[in-house]
Amino acid sequence: MAAIKDNNSLDFLPNYVTLKNGNRLDKAEYVDMAIRTEAYIKSNGRLPAIVYLKSTLPDYSDSTMKLFIKTFDFKGTSIDEALSVISKKKLYSKYFNSQKTDKQTINDAKSGKGSNCVDWGQVYYRIAKSLGYSVQFIHVRCRVSGTGHIRLRLKHSKHTNGNWINRDPAAVADITNGNVKSLWCDDGNIIAYDPSWIFTDLYSS
């Protein structure tokens, strides 16, 4: 639990852990379990009796996913289909850190207002999780501007053949040509995978 709460970066954690039964969990999976455990303790004042590994099957019960579906009449099953929703509307706005809940980000997009890389990243992290992806945040420092940037690293047994891919919701939100593979700071220096600060309000919507 301290690793999630007290450290600036989670990149010191192993990329995977092996369970007693031989099954292997990626970092994104066991970090997700730790986040949910921490949320349970905060709400109930005690440890949970059991923590389930989230299914890799689509799960549309997440509040962000439900709002995204309702707002944009989304019927897709992949992250690229979800990104295509914002790929032609110029919905990026530059500001620092997370300043919105997912609900505000989605509602602002509906009215034509943009959001930054952190807020879009948090929205699409939860969408990707709902679609059955393993997901990591990547915090990079752009070479030209020297500023930080957030994008996502994802994999899915069907949609990515089990391989990690990079997707950049903010870069996609800033274009109008529909290129869901658009990336910013592709040659930037990686500061951290899953920086702990981005999880503090991830589920606050």
Short mmCIF file of C-alpha atoms in Angstrom, two decimals:
data_model
loop_
_atom_site.label_atom_id
_atom_site.label_comp_id
_atom_site.label_asym_id
_atom_site.label_seq_id
_atom_site.Cartn_x
_atom_site.Cartn_y
_atom_site.Cartn_z
CA MET A 1 0.00 0.00 0.00
CA ALA A 2 2.83 2.40 0.78
CA ALA A 3 4.16 1.96 -2.76
CA ILE A 4 0.96 3.44 -4.18
CA LYS A 5 0.62 6.27 -1.71
CA ASP A 6 4.08 7.40 -0.73
CA ASN A 7 6.30 7.21 -3.80
CA ASN A 8 6.60 9.60 -6.73
CA SER A 9 7.07 6.72 -9.17
CA LEU A 10 6.12 3.06 -9.27
CA ASP A 11 8.77 2.11 -11.81
CA PHE A 12 10.87 0.48 -9.07
CA LEU A 13 8.25 -2.27 -8.79
CA PRO A 14 8.76 -5.52 -10.74
CA ASN A 15 7.12 -5.75 -14.14
CA TYR A 16 5.27 -8.86 -12.98
CA VAL A 17 4.74 -11.12 -9.97
CA THR A 18 4.20 -14.88 -10.00
CA LEU A 19 1.46 -16.39 -7.83
CA LYS A 20 1.73 -19.70 -5.98
CA ASN A 21 -0.34 -21.39 -8.68
CA GLY A 22 2.11 -20.24 -11.34
CA ASN A 23 -0.09 -17.53 -12.83
CA ARG A 24 1.67 -14.28 -13.64
CA LEU A 25 0.29 -10.79 -12.98
CA ASP A 26 1.59 -7.75 -14.85
CA LYS A 27 2.44 -4.64 -12.85
CA ALA A 28 -0.67 -2.88 -14.16
CA GLU A 29 -2.80 -5.72 -12.78
CA TYR A 30 -1.33 -5.95 -9.28
CA VAL A 31 -1.11 -2.15 -8.93
CA ASP A 32 -4.80 -2.00 -9.85
CA MET A 33 -5.56 -4.53 -7.10
CA ALA A 34 -3.58 -2.44 -4.59
CA ILE A 35 -5.48 0.71 -5.57
CA ARG A 36 -8.82 -1.01 -5.07
CA THR A 37 -7.65 -2.41 -1.73
CA GLU A 38 -6.62 1.06 -0.57
CA ALA A 39 -9.99 2.47 -1.62
CA TYR A 40 -11.78 -0.29 0.32
CA ILE A 41 -9.76 0.42 3.47
CA LYS A 42 -10.55 4.14 3.24
CA SER A 43 -14.26 3.41 2.87
CA ASN A 44 -14.59 0.60 5.42
CA GLY A 45 -11.74 1.07 7.88
CA ARG A 46 -10.49 -2.49 7.51
CA LEU A 47 -8.76 -4.82 5.11
CA PRO A 48 -10.94 -6.69 2.62
CA ALA A 49 -11.27 -10.44 3.11
CA ILE A 50 -10.38 -11.05 -0.53
CA VAL A 51 -9.26 -8.98 -3.53
CA TYR A 52 -10.27 -10.26 -6.94
CA LEU A 53 -8.23 -9.88 -10.09
CA LYS A 54 -10.30 -7.83 -12.49
CA SER A 55 -11.62 -9.81 -15.43
CA THR A 56 -10.14 -9.16 -18.84
CA LEU A 57 -13.65 -9.35 -20.25
CA PRO A 58 -15.41 -6.05 -21.00
CA ASP A 59 -17.07 -4.54 -17.93
CA TYR A 60 -19.30 -1.57 -18.53
CA SER A 61 -20.26 -1.00 -14.88
CA ASP A 62 -17.51 1.62 -14.35
CA SER A 63 -19.09 5.07 -13.97
CA THR A 64 -16.72 6.73 -16.44
CA MET A 65 -17.37 4.04 -19.05
CA LYS A 66 -21.13 4.30 -18.55
CA LEU A 67 -21.05 8.09 -18.99
CA PHE A 68 -18.81 7.80 -22.07
CA ILE A 69 -21.22 5.32 -23.67
CA LYS A 70 -24.24 7.47 -22.86
CA THR A 71 -22.68 10.78 -23.93
CA PHE A 72 -21.19 9.65 -27.23
CA ASP A 73 -23.45 6.67 -28.02
CA PHE A 74 -20.31 4.54 -28.00
CA LYS A 75 -20.71 0.95 -29.20
CA GLY A 76 -17.09 -0.08 -29.79
CA THR A 77 -14.98 -2.70 -28.06
CA SER A 78 -11.41 -1.44 -28.58
CA ILE A 79 -9.32 1.48 -27.36
CA ASP A 80 -8.84 2.74 -30.91
CA GLU A 81 -12.60 2.87 -31.42
CA ALA A 82 -12.91 4.80 -28.16
CA LEU A 83 -10.16 7.22 -29.20
CA SER A 84 -11.83 7.83 -32.55
CA VAL A 85 -14.62 9.59 -30.64
CA ILE A 86 -12.29 12.53 -29.86
CA SER A 87 -10.04 12.32 -32.92
CA LYS A 88 -11.74 14.91 -35.12
CA LYS A 89 -12.96 17.57 -32.71
CA LYS A 90 -9.94 19.54 -31.38
CA LEU A 91 -10.62 18.75 -27.72
CA TYR A 92 -7.21 19.40 -26.14
CA SER A 93 -6.55 22.26 -23.71
CA LYS A 94 -3.18 23.02 -22.12
CA TYR A 95 -2.98 23.33 -18.34
CA PHE A 96 -1.02 21.58 -15.60
CA ASN A 97 -1.97 18.55 -13.52
CA SER A 98 -5.44 17.07 -13.13
CA GLN A 99 -8.08 19.76 -12.68
CA LYS A 100 -11.25 17.87 -13.60
CA THR A 101 -13.18 14.76 -12.70
CA ASP A 102 -13.84 12.31 -15.51
CA LYS A 103 -17.44 13.51 -15.59
CA GLN A 104 -16.31 17.10 -16.15
CA THR A 105 -13.85 16.04 -18.87
CA ILE A 106 -16.50 14.08 -20.77
CA ASN A 107 -19.20 16.73 -20.38
CA ASP A 108 -16.76 19.44 -21.46
CA ALA A 109 -15.90 17.40 -24.56
CA LYS A 110 -19.58 17.11 -25.40
CA SER A 111 -19.84 20.91 -25.37
CA GLY A 112 -16.63 21.33 -27.40
CA LYS A 113 -14.27 22.21 -24.53
CA GLY A 114 -10.84 20.60 -24.28
CA SER A 115 -8.91 18.92 -21.47
CA ASN A 116 -5.22 18.20 -20.85
CA CYS A 117 -3.12 15.05 -21.02
CA VAL A 118 -3.68 14.07 -17.38
CA ASP A 119 -7.47 14.41 -17.43
CA TRP A 120 -7.81 12.70 -20.81
CA GLY A 121 -5.36 10.03 -19.67
CA GLN A 122 -7.44 9.27 -16.59
CA VAL A 123 -10.63 9.00 -18.66
CA TYR A 124 -9.09 6.63 -21.17
CA TYR A 125 -7.32 4.59 -18.48
CA ARG A 126 -10.71 3.70 -17.05
CA ILE A 127 -12.24 3.16 -20.49
CA ALA A 128 -9.41 0.82 -21.43
CA LYS A 129 -9.78 -1.08 -18.16
CA SER A 130 -13.50 -1.44 -18.86
CA LEU A 131 -12.70 -2.82 -22.31
CA GLY A 132 -10.47 -5.50 -20.81
CA TYR A 133 -7.03 -3.98 -21.39
CA SER A 134 -4.04 -4.04 -19.08
CA VAL A 135 -3.05 -0.38 -18.78
CA GLN A 136 -0.14 1.71 -17.53
CA PHE A 137 0.37 5.46 -17.38
CA ILE A 138 3.65 6.66 -18.89
CA HIS A 139 5.05 9.97 -17.62
CA VAL A 140 7.55 11.42 -20.11
CA ARG A 141 9.55 14.63 -20.34
CA CYS A 142 9.34 16.15 -23.82
CA ARG A 143 12.75 16.95 -25.34
CA VAL A 144 11.78 20.23 -27.01
CA SER A 145 9.57 21.88 -24.40
CA GLY A 146 11.04 20.21 -21.33
CA THR A 147 7.54 19.77 -19.90
CA GLY A 148 5.98 16.58 -18.63
CA HIS A 149 3.41 14.60 -20.58
CA ILE A 150 1.13 11.64 -19.85
CA ARG A 151 0.21 8.91 -22.30
CA LEU A 152 -0.90 5.29 -21.97
CA ARG A 153 0.65 1.88 -22.51
CA LEU A 154 -1.87 -0.90 -23.14
CA LYS A 155 -2.22 -4.51 -24.12
CA HIS A 156 -5.12 -6.84 -24.89
CA SER A 157 -5.17 -10.51 -25.84
CA LYS A 158 -7.34 -9.84 -28.89
CA HIS A 159 -6.88 -6.22 -29.94
CA THR A 160 -3.08 -6.05 -29.53
CA ASN A 161 -2.25 -9.79 -29.69
CA GLY A 162 -0.95 -9.58 -26.14
CA ASN A 163 1.66 -6.98 -27.05
CA TRP A 164 2.10 -3.57 -25.42
CA ILE A 165 1.12 -0.55 -27.55
CA ASN A 166 1.30 3.19 -26.88
CA ARG A 167 -1.70 5.49 -27.20
CA ASP A 168 -1.88 9.21 -26.43
CA PRO A 169 -5.40 10.54 -25.71
CA ALA A 170 -4.27 14.19 -25.51
CA ALA A 171 -2.46 14.04 -28.85
CA VAL A 172 -5.51 12.42 -30.42
CA ALA A 173 -7.78 15.06 -28.87
CA ASP A 174 -5.69 17.83 -30.43
CA ILE A 175 -6.05 16.65 -34.03
CA THR A 176 -8.87 16.66 -36.56
CA ASN A 177 -7.63 14.03 -39.01
CA GLY A 178 -8.82 10.97 -37.10
CA ASN A 179 -5.38 9.45 -36.45
CA VAL A 180 -5.88 7.50 -33.21
CA LYS A 181 -2.18 6.51 -33.18
CA SER A 182 -0.96 10.11 -32.92
CA LEU A 183 1.76 10.48 -30.26
CA TRP A 184 3.44 13.43 -28.57
CA CYS A 185 6.98 13.35 -27.19
CA ASP A 186 7.65 9.93 -28.70
CA ASP A 187 11.39 10.54 -28.25
CA GLY A 188 11.00 12.00 -24.78
CA ASN A 189 12.68 10.69 -21.65
CA ILE A 190 10.51 8.38 -19.57
CA ILE A 191 10.22 9.75 -16.04
CA ALA A 192 8.06 6.97 -14.62
CA TYR A 193 5.59 4.23 -15.33
CA ASP A 194 2.44 4.60 -13.22
CA PRO A 195 3.50 7.71 -11.24
CA SER A 196 1.72 7.48 -7.90
CA TRP A 197 0.34 11.04 -7.99
CA ILE A 198 -1.90 10.29 -10.95
CA PHE A 199 -3.79 7.66 -8.97
CA THR A 200 -4.79 10.00 -6.14
CA ASP A 201 -7.96 11.20 -7.88
CA LEU A 202 -8.27 8.54 -10.59
CA TYR A 203 -11.58 7.25 -9.26
CA SER A 204 -12.93 10.54 -7.93
CA SER A 205 -15.55 11.06 -10.64
#
